[in-house]
Amino acid sequence: MTIKPLADRVVVKAVEAEEKTKTGIILTAAAQEKPQIAEVVAVGPGGMVDGHEVEMVVTVGMKVITSKYSGTEVKADGVEYNIVRQSDILAIVE
């Protein structure tokens, strides 16, 4: 199954969360924070959104930082994705 976002939506896949701290302490799944860094999987076409022209800045393959609890979580073919608006993307990781 392919997910094709509409308007200013972006489909992202979370990058795996750190399993241990910088000092080497191993974290349980409950102690790990929800990852904010994600990889862009698909990008909508942009266009008119709420009366404003939206130009898509992100492209497939970019690593981005999203708002912590933004978007809609979707599971397709056993993989978890998050669909967010481009405005919920805070930064591009280079």
PDB file of N, CA and C in Angstrom:
ATOM      1  N   MET A   1       0.844  -1.171   0.000  1.00  0.00           N
ATOM      2  CA  MET A   1       0.000   0.000   0.000  1.00  0.00           C
ATOM      3  C   MET A   1       0.894   1.240   0.000  1.00  0.00           C
ATOM      4  N   THR A   2       0.494   2.241  -0.772  1.00  0.00           N
ATOM      5  CA  THR A   2       1.228   3.497  -0.854  1.00  0.00           C
ATOM      6  C   THR A   2       0.395   4.606  -0.245  1.00  0.00           C
ATOM      7  N   ILE A   3       1.029   5.450   0.547  1.00  0.00           N
ATOM      8  CA  ILE A   3       0.337   6.591   1.136  1.00  0.00           C
ATOM      9  C   ILE A   3       0.748   7.829   0.353  1.00  0.00           C
ATOM     10  N   LYS A   4      -0.233   8.516  -0.232  1.00  0.00           N
ATOM     11  CA  LYS A   4       0.034   9.714  -1.011  1.00  0.00           C
ATOM     12  C   LYS A   4      -0.654  10.897  -0.321  1.00  0.00           C
ATOM     13  N   PRO A   5       0.128  11.791   0.298  1.00  0.00           N
ATOM     14  CA  PRO A   5      -0.468  12.900   1.036  1.00  0.00           C
ATOM     15  C   PRO A   5      -1.079  13.955   0.113  1.00  0.00           C
ATOM     16  N   LEU A   6      -2.087  14.654   0.625  1.00  0.00           N
ATOM     17  CA  LEU A   6      -2.761  15.709  -0.121  1.00  0.00           C
ATOM     18  C   LEU A   6      -2.355  17.078   0.422  1.00  0.00           C
ATOM     19  N   ALA A   7      -2.530  18.104  -0.392  1.00  0.00           N
ATOM     20  CA  ALA A   7      -2.293  19.504  -0.021  1.00  0.00           C
ATOM     21  C   ALA A   7      -0.919  19.683   0.622  1.00  0.00           C
ATOM     22  N   ASP A   8      -0.876  20.262   1.822  1.00  0.00           N
ATOM     23  CA  ASP A   8       0.406  20.561   2.472  1.00  0.00           C
ATOM     24  C   ASP A   8       0.815  19.497   3.474  1.00  0.00           C
ATOM     25  N   ARG A   9       0.345  18.270   3.299  1.00  0.00           N
ATOM     26  CA  ARG A   9       0.665  17.186   4.224  1.00  0.00           C
ATOM     27  C   ARG A   9       1.979  16.509   3.826  1.00  0.00           C
ATOM     28  N   VAL A  10       2.650  15.949   4.837  1.00  0.00           N
ATOM     29  CA  VAL A  10       3.917  15.251   4.643  1.00  0.00           C
ATOM     30  C   VAL A  10       3.849  13.949   5.438  1.00  0.00           C
ATOM     31  N   VAL A  11       4.236  12.841   4.818  1.00  0.00           N
ATOM     32  CA  VAL A  11       4.286  11.551   5.512  1.00  0.00           C
ATOM     33  C   VAL A  11       5.719  11.348   5.986  1.00  0.00           C
ATOM     34  N   VAL A  12       5.873  11.116   7.304  1.00  0.00           N
ATOM     35  CA  VAL A  12       7.199  10.906   7.870  1.00  0.00           C
ATOM     36  C   VAL A  12       7.238   9.588   8.629  1.00  0.00           C
ATOM     37  N   LYS A  13       8.437   9.034   8.730  1.00  0.00           N
ATOM     38  CA  LYS A  13       8.665   7.792   9.471  1.00  0.00           C
ATOM     39  C   LYS A  13       9.689   8.118  10.547  1.00  0.00           C
ATOM     40  N   ALA A  14       9.342   7.833  11.802  1.00  0.00           N
ATOM     41  CA  ALA A  14      10.217   8.166  12.929  1.00  0.00           C
ATOM     42  C   ALA A  14      11.537   7.422  12.834  1.00  0.00           C
ATOM     43  N   VAL A  15      12.603   8.128  13.173  1.00  0.00           N
ATOM     44  CA  VAL A  15      13.922   7.522  13.283  1.00  0.00           C
ATOM     45  C   VAL A  15      13.972   6.851  14.645  1.00  0.00           C
ATOM     46  N   GLU A  16      14.593   5.695  14.739  1.00  0.00           N
ATOM     47  CA  GLU A  16      14.613   4.932  15.985  1.00  0.00           C
ATOM     48  C   GLU A  16      15.116   5.770  17.155  1.00  0.00           C
ATOM     49  N   ALA A  17      14.452   5.648  18.292  1.00  0.00           N
ATOM     50  CA  ALA A  17      14.825   6.374  19.503  1.00  0.00           C
ATOM     51  C   ALA A  17      16.095   5.766  20.102  1.00  0.00           C
ATOM     52  N   GLU A  18      16.824   6.605  20.809  1.00  0.00           N
ATOM     53  CA  GLU A  18      18.038   6.134  21.485  1.00  0.00           C
ATOM     54  C   GLU A  18      17.654   5.118  22.554  1.00  0.00           C
ATOM     55  N   GLU A  19      18.394   4.017  22.607  1.00  0.00           N
ATOM     56  CA  GLU A  19      18.101   2.986  23.594  1.00  0.00           C
ATOM     57  C   GLU A  19      18.959   3.111  24.832  1.00  0.00           C
ATOM     58  N   LYS A  20      20.002   3.964  24.755  1.00  0.00           N
ATOM     59  CA  LYS A  20      20.780   4.208  25.956  1.00  0.00           C
ATOM     60  C   LYS A  20      21.237   5.659  25.993  1.00  0.00           C
ATOM     61  N   THR A  21      21.510   6.127  27.194  1.00  0.00           N
ATOM     62  CA  THR A  21      21.917   7.512  27.382  1.00  0.00           C
ATOM     63  C   THR A  21      23.376   7.677  26.978  1.00  0.00           C
ATOM     64  N   LYS A  22      23.846   8.926  26.979  1.00  0.00           N
ATOM     65  CA  LYS A  22      25.248   9.200  26.640  1.00  0.00           C
ATOM     66  C   LYS A  22      26.205   8.559  27.629  1.00  0.00           C
ATOM     67  N   THR A  23      25.731   8.353  28.860  1.00  0.00           N
ATOM     68  CA  THR A  23      26.583   7.735  29.879  1.00  0.00           C
ATOM     69  C   THR A  23      26.516   6.219  29.861  1.00  0.00           C
ATOM     70  N   GLY A  24      25.682   5.639  28.969  1.00  0.00           N
ATOM     71  CA  GLY A  24      25.636   4.193  28.808  1.00  0.00           C
ATOM     72  C   GLY A  24      24.501   3.497  29.525  1.00  0.00           C
ATOM     73  N   ILE A  25      23.600   4.252  30.153  1.00  0.00           N
ATOM     74  CA  ILE A  25      22.466   3.635  30.838  1.00  0.00           C
ATOM     75  C   ILE A  25      21.436   3.205  29.802  1.00  0.00           C
ATOM     76  N   ILE A  26      21.036   1.934  29.846  1.00  0.00           N
ATOM     77  CA  ILE A  26      20.066   1.401  28.888  1.00  0.00           C
ATOM     78  C   ILE A  26      18.662   1.782  29.358  1.00  0.00           C
ATOM     79  N   LEU A  27      17.866   2.356  28.440  1.00  0.00           N
ATOM     80  CA  LEU A  27      16.507   2.795  28.752  1.00  0.00           C
ATOM     81  C   LEU A  27      15.490   1.737  28.366  1.00  0.00           C
ATOM     82  N   THR A  28      14.466   1.580  29.192  1.00  0.00           N
ATOM     83  CA  THR A  28      13.363   0.687  28.842  1.00  0.00           C
ATOM     84  C   THR A  28      12.483   1.409  27.822  1.00  0.00           C
ATOM     85  N   ALA A  29      11.612   0.676  27.158  1.00  0.00           N
ATOM     86  CA  ALA A  29      10.729   1.279  26.155  1.00  0.00           C
ATOM     87  C   ALA A  29       9.848   2.364  26.765  1.00  0.00           C
ATOM     88  N   ALA A  30       9.420   2.175  28.012  1.00  0.00           N
ATOM     89  CA  ALA A  30       8.556   3.159  28.677  1.00  0.00           C
ATOM     90  C   ALA A  30       9.307   4.442  28.995  1.00  0.00           C
ATOM     91  N   ALA A  31      10.613   4.365  29.211  1.00  0.00           N
ATOM     92  CA  ALA A  31      11.407   5.534  29.590  1.00  0.00           C
ATOM     93  C   ALA A  31      11.868   6.346  28.380  1.00  0.00           C
ATOM     94  N   GLN A  32      11.776   5.766  27.192  1.00  0.00           N
ATOM     95  CA  GLN A  32      12.229   6.470  25.996  1.00  0.00           C
ATOM     96  C   GLN A  32      11.218   7.531  25.591  1.00  0.00           C
ATOM     97  N   GLU A  33      11.739   8.691  25.171  1.00  0.00           N
ATOM     98  CA  GLU A  33      10.853   9.739  24.689  1.00  0.00           C
ATOM     99  C   GLU A  33      10.393   9.431  23.276  1.00  0.00           C
ATOM    100  N   LYS A  34       9.244   9.977  22.918  1.00  0.00           N
ATOM    101  CA  LYS A  34       8.755   9.835  21.552  1.00  0.00           C
ATOM    102  C   LYS A  34       9.748  10.546  20.631  1.00  0.00           C
ATOM    103  N   PRO A  35      10.240   9.875  19.601  1.00  0.00           N
ATOM    104  CA  PRO A  35      11.233  10.501  18.729  1.00  0.00           C
ATOM    105  C   PRO A  35      10.643  11.692  17.980  1.00  0.00           C
ATOM    106  N   GLN A  36      11.441  12.755  17.866  1.00  0.00           N
ATOM    107  CA  GLN A  36      11.011  13.934  17.134  1.00  0.00           C
ATOM    108  C   GLN A  36      11.694  14.015  15.772  1.00  0.00           C
ATOM    109  N   ILE A  37      12.772  13.271  15.583  1.00  0.00           N
ATOM    110  CA  ILE A  37      13.457  13.272  14.294  1.00  0.00           C
ATOM    111  C   ILE A  37      12.841  12.188  13.427  1.00  0.00           C
ATOM    112  N   ALA A  38      12.487  12.568  12.203  1.00  0.00           N
ATOM    113  CA  ALA A  38      11.828  11.634  11.292  1.00  0.00           C
ATOM    114  C   ALA A  38      12.369  11.818   9.889  1.00  0.00           C
ATOM    115  N   GLU A  39      12.181  10.802   9.072  1.00  0.00           N
ATOM    116  CA  GLU A  39      12.575  10.858   7.673  1.00  0.00           C
ATOM    117  C   GLU A  39      11.326  11.063   6.824  1.00  0.00           C
ATOM    118  N   VAL A  40      11.407  11.988   5.866  1.00  0.00           N
ATOM    119  CA  VAL A  40      10.275  12.280   4.985  1.00  0.00           C
ATOM    120  C   VAL A  40      10.140  11.141   3.980  1.00  0.00           C
ATOM    121  N   VAL A  41       8.932  10.555   3.913  1.00  0.00           N
ATOM    122  CA  VAL A  41       8.655   9.427   3.032  1.00  0.00           C
ATOM    123  C   VAL A  41       7.884   9.875   1.790  1.00  0.00           C
ATOM    124  N   ALA A  42       6.965  10.833   1.961  1.00  0.00           N
ATOM    125  CA  ALA A  42       6.165  11.336   0.841  1.00  0.00           C
ATOM    126  C   ALA A  42       5.751  12.774   1.145  1.00  0.00           C
ATOM    127  N   VAL A  43       5.599  13.567   0.079  1.00  0.00           N
ATOM    128  CA  VAL A  43       5.251  14.980   0.216  1.00  0.00           C
ATOM    129  C   VAL A  43       4.061  15.296  -0.682  1.00  0.00           C
ATOM    130  N   GLY A  44       3.097  16.031  -0.130  1.00  0.00           N
ATOM    131  CA  GLY A  44       1.940  16.463  -0.908  1.00  0.00           C
ATOM    132  C   GLY A  44       2.321  17.537  -1.911  1.00  0.00           C
ATOM    133  N   PRO A  45       1.405  17.901  -2.813  1.00  0.00           N
ATOM    134  CA  PRO A  45       1.721  18.854  -3.877  1.00  0.00           C
ATOM    135  C   PRO A  45       1.718  20.315  -3.451  1.00  0.00           C
ATOM    136  N   GLY A  46       1.238  20.621  -2.253  1.00  0.00           N
ATOM    137  CA  GLY A  46       1.127  22.031  -1.838  1.00  0.00           C
ATOM    138  C   GLY A  46      -0.099  22.642  -2.478  1.00  0.00           C
ATOM    139  N   GLY A  47      -0.015  23.926  -2.875  1.00  0.00           N
ATOM    140  CA  GLY A  47      -1.141  24.589  -3.516  1.00  0.00           C
ATOM    141  C   GLY A  47      -1.901  25.461  -2.531  1.00  0.00           C
ATOM    142  N   MET A  48      -3.174  25.721  -2.833  1.00  0.00           N
ATOM    143  CA  MET A  48      -3.993  26.589  -1.988  1.00  0.00           C
ATOM    144  C   MET A  48      -4.464  25.831  -0.741  1.00  0.00           C
ATOM    145  N   VAL A  49      -4.100  26.340   0.424  1.00  0.00           N
ATOM    146  CA  VAL A  49      -4.515  25.760   1.693  1.00  0.00           C
ATOM    147  C   VAL A  49      -5.029  26.892   2.572  1.00  0.00           C
ATOM    148  N   ASP A  50      -6.289  26.813   2.958  1.00  0.00           N
ATOM    149  CA  ASP A  50      -6.924  27.837   3.789  1.00  0.00           C
ATOM    150  C   ASP A  50      -6.769  29.231   3.189  1.00  0.00           C
ATOM    151  N   GLY A  51      -6.870  29.337   1.867  1.00  0.00           N
ATOM    152  CA  GLY A  51      -6.801  30.629   1.195  1.00  0.00           C
ATOM    153  C   GLY A  51      -5.405  31.171   0.969  1.00  0.00           C
ATOM    154  N   HIS A  52      -4.378  30.395   1.308  1.00  0.00           N
ATOM    155  CA  HIS A  52      -2.993  30.837   1.113  1.00  0.00           C
ATOM    156  C   HIS A  52      -2.256  29.831   0.229  1.00  0.00           C
ATOM    157  N   GLU A  53      -1.388  30.339  -0.622  1.00  0.00           N
ATOM    158  CA  GLU A  53      -0.569  29.486  -1.476  1.00  0.00           C
ATOM    159  C   GLU A  53       0.554  28.874  -0.640  1.00  0.00           C
ATOM    160  N   VAL A  54       0.663  27.549  -0.642  1.00  0.00           N
ATOM    161  CA  VAL A  54       1.697  26.858   0.128  1.00  0.00           C
ATOM    162  C   VAL A  54       2.668  26.197  -0.842  1.00  0.00           C
ATOM    163  N   GLU A  55       3.950  26.556  -0.702  1.00  0.00           N
ATOM    164  CA  GLU A  55       5.004  25.934  -1.506  1.00  0.00           C
ATOM    165  C   GLU A  55       5.713  24.911  -0.622  1.00  0.00           C
ATOM    166  N   MET A  56       5.843  23.701  -1.112  1.00  0.00           N
ATOM    167  CA  MET A  56       6.468  22.641  -0.323  1.00  0.00           C
ATOM    168  C   MET A  56       7.988  22.819  -0.323  1.00  0.00           C
ATOM    169  N   VAL A  57       8.563  22.838   0.875  1.00  0.00           N
ATOM    170  CA  VAL A  57       9.991  23.057   1.055  1.00  0.00           C
ATOM    171  C   VAL A  57      10.730  21.740   1.262  1.00  0.00           C
ATOM    172  N   VAL A  58      10.082  20.793   1.923  1.00  0.00           N
ATOM    173  CA  VAL A  58      10.725  19.512   2.213  1.00  0.00           C
ATOM    174  C   VAL A  58      10.612  18.569   1.017  1.00  0.00           C
ATOM    175  N   THR A  59      11.561  17.652   0.925  1.00  0.00           N
ATOM    176  CA  THR A  59      11.550  16.652  -0.141  1.00  0.00           C
ATOM    177  C   THR A  59      11.751  15.263   0.470  1.00  0.00           C
ATOM    178  N   VAL A  60      11.413  14.257  -0.279  1.00  0.00           N
ATOM    179  CA  VAL A  60      11.545  12.870   0.173  1.00  0.00           C
ATOM    180  C   VAL A  60      13.017  12.589   0.503  1.00  0.00           C
ATOM    181  N   GLY A  61      13.225  11.924   1.638  1.00  0.00           N
ATOM    182  CA  GLY A  61      14.575  11.556   2.063  1.00  0.00           C
ATOM    183  C   GLY A  61      15.180  12.498   3.089  1.00  0.00           C
ATOM    184  N   MET A  62      14.625  13.696   3.234  1.00  0.00           N
ATOM    185  CA  MET A  62      15.147  14.646   4.233  1.00  0.00           C
ATOM    186  C   MET A  62      14.859  14.129   5.638  1.00  0.00           C
ATOM    187  N   LYS A  63      15.746  14.464   6.571  1.00  0.00           N
ATOM    188  CA  LYS A  63      15.493  14.207   7.980  1.00  0.00           C
ATOM    189  C   LYS A  63      15.004  15.520   8.573  1.00  0.00           C
ATOM    190  N   VAL A  64      13.905  15.462   9.331  1.00  0.00           N
ATOM    191  CA  VAL A  64      13.281  16.658   9.871  1.00  0.00           C
ATOM    192  C   VAL A  64      12.956  16.472  11.351  1.00  0.00           C
ATOM    193  N   ILE A  65      12.731  17.591  12.032  1.00  0.00           N
ATOM    194  CA  ILE A  65      12.268  17.576  13.409  1.00  0.00           C
ATOM    195  C   ILE A  65      10.826  18.054  13.388  1.00  0.00           C
ATOM    196  N   THR A  66       9.925  17.242  13.945  1.00  0.00           N
ATOM    197  CA  THR A  66       8.505  17.588  13.964  1.00  0.00           C
ATOM    198  C   THR A  66       8.083  17.982  15.375  1.00  0.00           C
ATOM    199  N   SER A  67       6.954  18.663  15.481  1.00  0.00           N
ATOM    200  CA  SER A  67       6.381  18.960  16.789  1.00  0.00           C
ATOM    201  C   SER A  67       6.133  17.643  17.511  1.00  0.00           C
ATOM    202  N   LYS A  68       6.297  17.644  18.816  1.00  0.00           N
ATOM    203  CA  LYS A  68       6.293  16.397  19.582  1.00  0.00           C
ATOM    204  C   LYS A  68       5.031  15.553  19.423  1.00  0.00           C
ATOM    205  N   TYR A  69       3.850  16.156  19.508  1.00  0.00           N
ATOM    206  CA  TYR A  69       2.627  15.360  19.440  1.00  0.00           C
ATOM    207  C   TYR A  69       1.731  15.811  18.285  1.00  0.00           C
ATOM    208  N   SER A  70       2.342  16.128  17.160  1.00  0.00           N
ATOM    209  CA  SER A  70       1.570  16.597  16.005  1.00  0.00           C
ATOM    210  C   SER A  70       1.240  15.451  15.058  1.00  0.00           C
ATOM    211  N   GLY A  71       0.289  15.697  14.192  1.00  0.00           N
ATOM    212  CA  GLY A  71      -0.022  14.766  13.128  1.00  0.00           C
ATOM    213  C   GLY A  71      -0.931  13.618  13.520  1.00  0.00           C
ATOM    214  N   THR A  72      -1.094  12.738  12.548  1.00  0.00           N
ATOM    215  CA  THR A  72      -1.944  11.557  12.697  1.00  0.00           C
ATOM    216  C   THR A  72      -1.094  10.326  12.456  1.00  0.00           C
ATOM    217  N   GLU A  73      -1.122   9.404  13.420  1.00  0.00           N
ATOM    218  CA  GLU A  73      -0.349   8.173  13.280  1.00  0.00           C
ATOM    219  C   GLU A  73      -1.124   7.169  12.442  1.00  0.00           C
ATOM    220  N   VAL A  74      -0.415   6.536  11.486  1.00  0.00           N
ATOM    221  CA  VAL A  74      -1.026   5.571  10.577  1.00  0.00           C
ATOM    222  C   VAL A  74      -0.091   4.371  10.482  1.00  0.00           C
ATOM    223  N   LYS A  75      -0.672   3.175  10.412  1.00  0.00           N
ATOM    224  CA  LYS A  75       0.128   1.964  10.239  1.00  0.00           C
ATOM    225  C   LYS A  75      -0.227   1.356   8.898  1.00  0.00           C
ATOM    226  N   ALA A  76       0.779   1.146   8.047  1.00  0.00           N
ATOM    227  CA  ALA A  76       0.562   0.554   6.725  1.00  0.00           C
ATOM    228  C   ALA A  76       1.637  -0.497   6.478  1.00  0.00           C
ATOM    229  N   ASP A  77       1.217  -1.685   6.120  1.00  0.00           N
ATOM    230  CA  ASP A  77       2.127  -2.800   5.861  1.00  0.00           C
ATOM    231  C   ASP A  77       3.069  -3.052   7.036  1.00  0.00           C
ATOM    232  N   GLY A  78       2.560  -2.875   8.266  1.00  0.00           N
ATOM    233  CA  GLY A  78       3.349  -3.138   9.458  1.00  0.00           C
ATOM    234  C   GLY A  78       4.326  -2.034   9.842  1.00  0.00           C
ATOM    235  N   VAL A  79       4.328  -0.924   9.128  1.00  0.00           N
ATOM    236  CA  VAL A  79       5.229   0.186   9.418  1.00  0.00           C
ATOM    237  C   VAL A  79       4.402   1.370   9.910  1.00  0.00           C
ATOM    238  N   GLU A  80       4.878   2.031  10.967  1.00  0.00           N
ATOM    239  CA  GLU A  80       4.162   3.174  11.511  1.00  0.00           C
ATOM    240  C   GLU A  80       4.655   4.466  10.863  1.00  0.00           C
ATOM    241  N   TYR A  81       3.709   5.262  10.391  1.00  0.00           N
ATOM    242  CA  TYR A  81       4.000   6.558   9.791  1.00  0.00           C
ATOM    243  C   TYR A  81       3.234   7.631  10.548  1.00  0.00           C
ATOM    244  N   ASN A  82       3.642   8.874  10.360  1.00  0.00           N
ATOM    245  CA  ASN A  82       2.935  10.004  10.926  1.00  0.00           C
ATOM    246  C   ASN A  82       2.672  10.985   9.786  1.00  0.00           C
ATOM    247  N   ILE A  83       1.444  11.445   9.649  1.00  0.00           N
ATOM    248  CA  ILE A  83       1.099  12.412   8.608  1.00  0.00           C
ATOM    249  C   ILE A  83       0.947  13.764   9.290  1.00  0.00           C
ATOM    250  N   VAL A  84       1.808  14.718   8.905  1.00  0.00           N
ATOM    251  CA  VAL A  84       1.815  16.049   9.512  1.00  0.00           C
ATOM    252  C   VAL A  84       1.669  17.112   8.437  1.00  0.00           C
ATOM    253  N   ARG A  85       1.244  18.298   8.854  1.00  0.00           N
ATOM    254  CA  ARG A  85       1.262  19.441   7.946  1.00  0.00           C
ATOM    255  C   ARG A  85       2.699  19.940   7.866  1.00  0.00           C
ATOM    256  N   GLN A  86       3.043  20.545   6.746  1.00  0.00           N
ATOM    257  CA  GLN A  86       4.392  21.077   6.606  1.00  0.00           C
ATOM    258  C   GLN A  86       4.679  22.096   7.718  1.00  0.00           C
ATOM    259  N   SER A  87       3.668  22.820   8.161  1.00  0.00           N
ATOM    260  CA  SER A  87       3.869  23.816   9.219  1.00  0.00           C
ATOM    261  C   SER A  87       4.201  23.176  10.574  1.00  0.00           C
ATOM    262  N   ASP A  88       3.949  21.857  10.740  1.00  0.00           N
ATOM    263  CA  ASP A  88       4.312  21.158  11.970  1.00  0.00           C
ATOM    264  C   ASP A  88       5.773  20.694  11.960  1.00  0.00           C
ATOM    265  N   ILE A  89       6.450  20.895  10.835  1.00  0.00           N
ATOM    266  CA  ILE A  89       7.869  20.566  10.755  1.00  0.00           C
ATOM    267  C   ILE A  89       8.641  21.780  11.224  1.00  0.00           C
ATOM    268  N   LEU A  90       9.440  21.579  12.270  1.00  0.00           N
ATOM    269  CA  LEU A  90      10.142  22.685  12.911  1.00  0.00           C
ATOM    270  C   LEU A  90      11.493  22.982  12.276  1.00  0.00           C
ATOM    271  N   ALA A  91      12.179  21.954  11.782  1.00  0.00           N
ATOM    272  CA  ALA A  91      13.534  22.159  11.242  1.00  0.00           C
ATOM    273  C   ALA A  91      13.928  20.993  10.354  1.00  0.00           C
ATOM    274  N   ILE A  92      14.909  21.240   9.510  1.00  0.00           N
ATOM    275  CA  ILE A  92      15.506  20.208   8.673  1.00  0.00           C
ATOM    276  C   ILE A  92      16.856  19.855   9.288  1.00  0.00           C
ATOM    277  N   VAL A  93      17.131  18.562   9.458  1.00  0.00           N
ATOM    278  CA  VAL A  93      18.391  18.114  10.037  1.00  0.00           C
ATOM    279  C   VAL A  93      19.370  17.830   8.905  1.00  0.00           C
ATOM    280  N   GLU A  94      20.521  18.480   8.964  1.00  0.00           N
ATOM    281  CA  GLU A  94      21.537  18.285   7.904  1.00  0.00           C
ATOM    282  C   GLU A  94      22.717  17.512   8.435  1.00  0.00           C
TER     283      GLU A  94
END
